[in-house]
mmCIF file of C-alpha atoms in Angstrom:
data_model
loop_
_atom_site.group_PDB
_atom_site.id
_atom_site.type_symbol
_atom_site.label_atom_id
_atom_site.label_comp_id
_atom_site.label_asym_id
_atom_site.label_seq_id
_atom_site.Cartn_x
_atom_site.Cartn_y
_atom_site.Cartn_z
ATOM 1 C CA MET A 1 18.073 -38.019 -3.260
ATOM 2 C CA GLU A 2 19.171 -35.875 -0.343
ATOM 3 C CA THR A 3 20.177 -32.289 -0.711
ATOM 4 C CA GLY A 4 23.594 -31.545 0.655
ATOM 5 C CA SER A 5 23.988 -27.779 0.484
ATOM 6 C CA PRO A 6 21.930 -25.285 2.484
ATOM 7 C CA LEU A 7 21.027 -23.484 -0.759
ATOM 8 C CA GLU A 8 19.392 -26.603 -2.175
ATOM 9 C CA ALA A 9 17.562 -27.401 1.048
ATOM 10 C CA GLY A 10 16.442 -23.828 1.664
ATOM 11 C CA ILE A 11 17.409 -22.002 4.802
ATOM 12 C CA PRO A 12 14.322 -21.701 7.015
ATOM 13 C CA GLY A 13 15.658 -18.700 8.928
ATOM 14 C CA ASP A 14 16.190 -16.761 5.700
ATOM 15 C CA GLU A 15 12.471 -16.560 4.854
ATOM 16 C CA PRO A 16 11.171 -12.995 5.215
ATOM 17 C CA MET A 17 8.595 -12.207 7.895
ATOM 18 C CA TRP A 18 5.861 -10.519 5.866
ATOM 19 C CA ARG A 19 3.695 -7.837 7.482
ATOM 20 C CA ALA A 20 0.292 -6.890 6.104
ATOM 21 C CA LEU A 21 -1.130 -3.387 6.076
ATOM 22 C CA PRO A 22 -3.549 -2.491 8.876
ATOM 23 C CA PRO A 23 -7.311 -2.559 8.113
ATOM 24 C CA GLY A 24 -7.604 1.201 8.659
ATOM 25 C CA LEU A 25 -6.321 1.801 5.121
ATOM 26 C CA LEU A 26 -9.115 -0.321 3.667
ATOM 27 C CA ARG A 27 -11.731 1.474 5.797
ATOM 28 C CA MET A 28 -10.406 4.869 4.673
ATOM 29 C CA ARG A 29 -10.405 3.941 0.986
ATOM 30 C CA ARG A 30 -13.883 2.452 1.181
ATOM 31 C CA LEU A 31 -15.246 5.530 2.941
ATOM 32 C CA LEU A 32 -13.771 7.736 0.213
ATOM 33 C CA LEU A 33 -15.385 5.448 -2.363
ATOM 34 C CA VAL A 34 -18.795 5.855 -0.707
ATOM 35 C CA VAL A 35 -18.448 9.636 -0.479
ATOM 36 C CA TRP A 36 -17.400 10.034 -4.124
ATOM 37 C CA THR A 37 -20.081 7.582 -5.255
ATOM 38 C CA ALA A 38 -22.751 9.629 -3.469
ATOM 39 C CA VAL A 39 -21.504 12.832 -5.125
ATOM 40 C CA LEU A 40 -21.374 11.227 -8.574
ATOM 41 C CA ALA A 41 -24.749 9.502 -8.176
ATOM 42 C CA LEU A 42 -26.328 12.773 -7.150
ATOM 43 C CA ALA A 43 -24.792 14.590 -10.113
ATOM 44 C CA ALA A 44 -25.562 11.791 -12.590
ATOM 45 C CA GLY A 45 -29.149 11.345 -11.409
ATOM 46 C CA LEU A 46 -30.326 14.745 -10.253
ATOM 47 C CA LEU A 47 -29.146 16.870 -13.159
ATOM 48 C CA PRO A 48 -30.560 14.696 -15.993
ATOM 49 C CA GLY A 49 -33.656 13.944 -13.877
ATOM 50 C CA LEU A 50 -34.468 17.630 -13.472
ATOM 51 C CA LEU A 51 -33.559 18.682 -17.017
ATOM 52 C CA ALA A 52 -34.746 15.762 -19.145
ATOM 53 C CA GLY A 53 -37.294 13.939 -17.006
ATOM 54 C CA PRO A 54 -37.464 11.458 -14.144
ATOM 55 C CA ALA A 55 -36.567 8.453 -16.314
ATOM 56 C CA TRP A 56 -33.124 9.960 -16.842
ATOM 57 C CA GLY A 57 -32.617 9.884 -13.071
ATOM 58 C CA ALA A 58 -31.783 6.189 -13.489
ATOM 59 C CA PHE A 59 -28.284 7.306 -14.502
ATOM 60 C CA ALA A 60 -27.648 7.600 -10.766
ATOM 61 C CA LEU A 61 -27.384 3.797 -10.705
ATOM 62 C CA LEU A 62 -24.246 3.787 -12.879
ATOM 63 C CA PRO A 63 -21.903 5.184 -10.198
ATOM 64 C CA VAL A 64 -23.506 2.898 -7.604
ATOM 65 C CA ALA A 65 -22.914 -0.195 -9.756
ATOM 66 C CA CYS A 66 -19.336 0.896 -10.400
ATOM 67 C CA ALA A 67 -18.789 1.477 -6.675
ATOM 68 C CA ALA A 68 -20.058 -2.016 -5.826
ATOM 69 C CA TRP A 69 -17.435 -3.486 -8.141
ATOM 70 C CA CYS A 70 -14.718 -1.147 -6.819
ATOM 71 C CA TRP A 71 -15.599 -2.100 -3.212
ATOM 72 C CA ARG A 72 -14.430 -5.655 -3.912
ATOM 73 C CA LEU A 73 -11.368 -4.502 -5.856
ATOM 74 C CA LEU A 74 -10.272 -2.302 -2.954
ATOM 75 C CA GLY A 75 -10.330 -5.320 -0.643
ATOM 76 C CA ARG A 76 -8.280 -7.428 -3.044
ATOM 77 C CA ASN A 77 -5.759 -4.624 -3.536
ATOM 78 C CA TRP A 78 -5.430 -4.026 0.207
ATOM 79 C CA ARG A 79 -4.787 -7.739 0.849
ATOM 80 C CA SER A 80 -2.066 -7.782 -1.815
ATOM 81 C CA TRP A 81 0.138 -5.206 -0.039
ATOM 82 C CA ARG A 82 2.811 -6.487 2.366
ATOM 83 C CA TYR A 83 6.344 -5.698 3.396
ATOM 84 C CA ALA A 84 9.244 -7.502 5.066
ATOM 85 C CA GLU A 85 12.457 -6.341 6.684
ATOM 86 C CA ARG A 86 15.450 -8.560 5.992
ATOM 87 C CA ALA A 87 19.067 -8.279 7.092
ATOM 88 C CA ASP A 88 20.245 -6.305 4.040
ATOM 89 C CA ASP A 89 17.112 -4.972 2.360
ATOM 90 C CA LEU A 90 13.434 -4.147 2.576
ATOM 91 C CA LEU A 91 10.907 -6.064 0.465
ATOM 92 C CA ILE A 92 7.610 -4.530 -0.639
ATOM 93 C CA SER A 93 5.094 -6.705 -2.484
ATOM 94 C CA ARG A 94 1.827 -5.561 -4.029
ATOM 95 C CA GLY A 95 -0.547 -6.171 -6.898
ATOM 96 C CA VAL A 96 -3.409 -8.489 -7.741
ATOM 97 C CA LEU A 97 -3.124 -9.151 -11.466
ATOM 98 C CA TRP A 98 0.423 -7.926 -11.904
ATOM 99 C CA ARG A 99 2.464 -8.776 -8.817
ATOM 100 C CA GLU A 100 5.255 -6.298 -8.167
ATOM 101 C CA GLU A 101 7.978 -6.943 -5.633
ATOM 102 C CA THR A 102 10.403 -4.140 -4.846
ATOM 103 C CA VAL A 103 13.698 -4.848 -3.116
ATOM 104 C CA VAL A 104 15.343 -1.778 -1.597
ATOM 105 C CA PRO A 105 18.863 -2.373 -0.220
ATOM 106 C CA TYR A 106 19.437 -0.419 2.990
ATOM 107 C CA GLY A 107 22.737 0.968 1.689
ATOM 108 C CA ARG A 108 20.986 2.567 -1.320
ATOM 109 C CA MET A 109 18.416 4.520 0.683
ATOM 110 C CA GLN A 110 18.962 8.260 0.644
ATOM 111 C CA LEU A 111 15.822 9.526 2.351
ATOM 112 C CA VAL A 112 12.979 7.958 4.340
ATOM 113 C CA GLU A 113 9.879 10.133 4.775
ATOM 114 C CA VAL A 114 6.767 9.646 6.874
ATOM 115 C CA THR A 115 3.794 11.611 5.574
ATOM 116 C CA SER A 116 0.174 11.816 6.643
ATOM 117 C CA GLY A 117 -2.450 13.891 4.892
ATOM 118 C CA PRO A 118 -5.628 15.175 6.554
ATOM 119 C CA VAL A 119 -7.723 12.109 5.683
ATOM 120 C CA GLU A 120 -4.926 9.742 6.733
ATOM 121 C CA ARG A 121 -4.551 11.596 10.041
ATOM 122 C CA ARG A 122 -8.298 11.294 10.653
ATOM 123 C CA PHE A 123 -7.987 7.525 10.302
ATOM 124 C CA GLY A 124 -4.731 7.339 12.275
ATOM 125 C CA LEU A 125 -2.596 6.337 9.271
ATOM 126 C CA ALA A 126 0.768 7.325 7.822
ATOM 127 C CA THR A 127 2.747 6.555 4.668
ATOM 128 C CA VAL A 128 6.441 5.658 4.542
ATOM 129 C CA GLN A 129 8.196 6.824 1.365
ATOM 130 C CA LEU A 130 11.702 5.542 0.569
ATOM 131 C CA HIS A 131 13.898 7.469 -1.853
ATOM 132 C CA THR A 132 16.986 6.024 -3.502
ATOM 133 C CA ALA A 133 19.464 7.331 -6.059
ATOM 134 C CA ALA A 134 17.504 5.640 -8.858
ATOM 135 C CA ALA A 135 14.017 7.095 -9.245
ATOM 136 C CA ALA A 136 12.684 3.742 -10.472
ATOM 137 C CA THR A 137 13.370 2.095 -7.109
ATOM 138 C CA ASP A 138 11.551 4.580 -4.911
ATOM 139 C CA ALA A 139 9.089 2.658 -2.768
ATOM 140 C CA THR A 140 6.024 3.462 -0.685
ATOM 141 C CA ILE A 141 4.263 1.651 2.141
ATOM 142 C CA PRO A 142 0.831 3.268 2.656
ATOM 143 C CA GLY A 143 -1.621 3.008 5.530
ATOM 144 C CA LEU A 144 0.670 2.225 8.450
ATOM 145 C CA ASP A 145 -0.010 3.047 12.068
ATOM 146 C CA PRO A 146 1.964 6.280 12.791
ATOM 147 C CA ALA A 147 3.998 4.583 15.543
ATOM 148 C CA GLU A 148 4.929 1.733 13.175
ATOM 149 C CA ALA A 149 5.757 4.233 10.420
ATOM 150 C CA GLU A 150 8.096 6.156 12.742
ATOM 151 C CA ARG A 151 9.678 2.923 13.988
ATOM 152 C CA LEU A 152 10.225 1.780 10.413
ATOM 153 C CA ARG A 153 11.640 5.179 9.407
ATOM 154 C CA ASP A 154 14.089 5.184 12.324
ATOM 155 C CA ARG A 155 15.166 1.596 11.699
ATOM 156 C CA LEU A 156 15.598 2.092 7.948
ATOM 157 C CA THR A 157 17.527 5.317 8.484
ATOM 158 C CA GLU A 158 19.804 3.625 11.009
ATOM 159 C CA LEU A 159 20.411 0.616 8.756
ATOM 160 C CA GLY A 160 20.882 2.867 5.714
ATOM 161 C CA GLU A 161 23.561 4.920 7.488
ATOM 162 C CA ALA A 162 25.339 1.791 8.689
ATOM 163 C CA ARG A 163 25.300 0.156 5.221
ATOM 164 C CA SER A 164 26.276 3.297 3.287
ATOM 165 C CA ALA A 165 29.216 3.975 5.624
ATOM 166 C CA GLY A 166 30.844 0.816 4.300
ATOM 167 C CA LEU A 167 30.700 1.990 0.656
#
């Protein structure tokens, strides 16, 4: 049986072009994991080891074991993030166990922010935050290259102004 309408056949040009997050975000998060693991391992092993005896210093292995598991989870989480710009809206998809896809229509955007904290700046990263009238539909795209974040901000602002002018 042949499909007659374009909706049944699927329009190939209507598929979103998904973009993944750059690997710098994963490197930054993993470095923070290592730093915090070292601090926690030192605190968990040194303090009991000095106060209660050297056998209690084995508690330093707990944060290390947890960090080994978190190392893998960070990679899976990073791979799950992606975004796509379509003609009328922006799609943001994320999540490993619970997939969440946010659709933000350009005409509903009120504010597009680009932020970069000290650690993000050190790694050459920026975050794009989209604000809409409904607080539940605010969206974030973390870990972008600053040039890409500014390009995205400018494009979203331009499209948002054009779409909201027709309301």
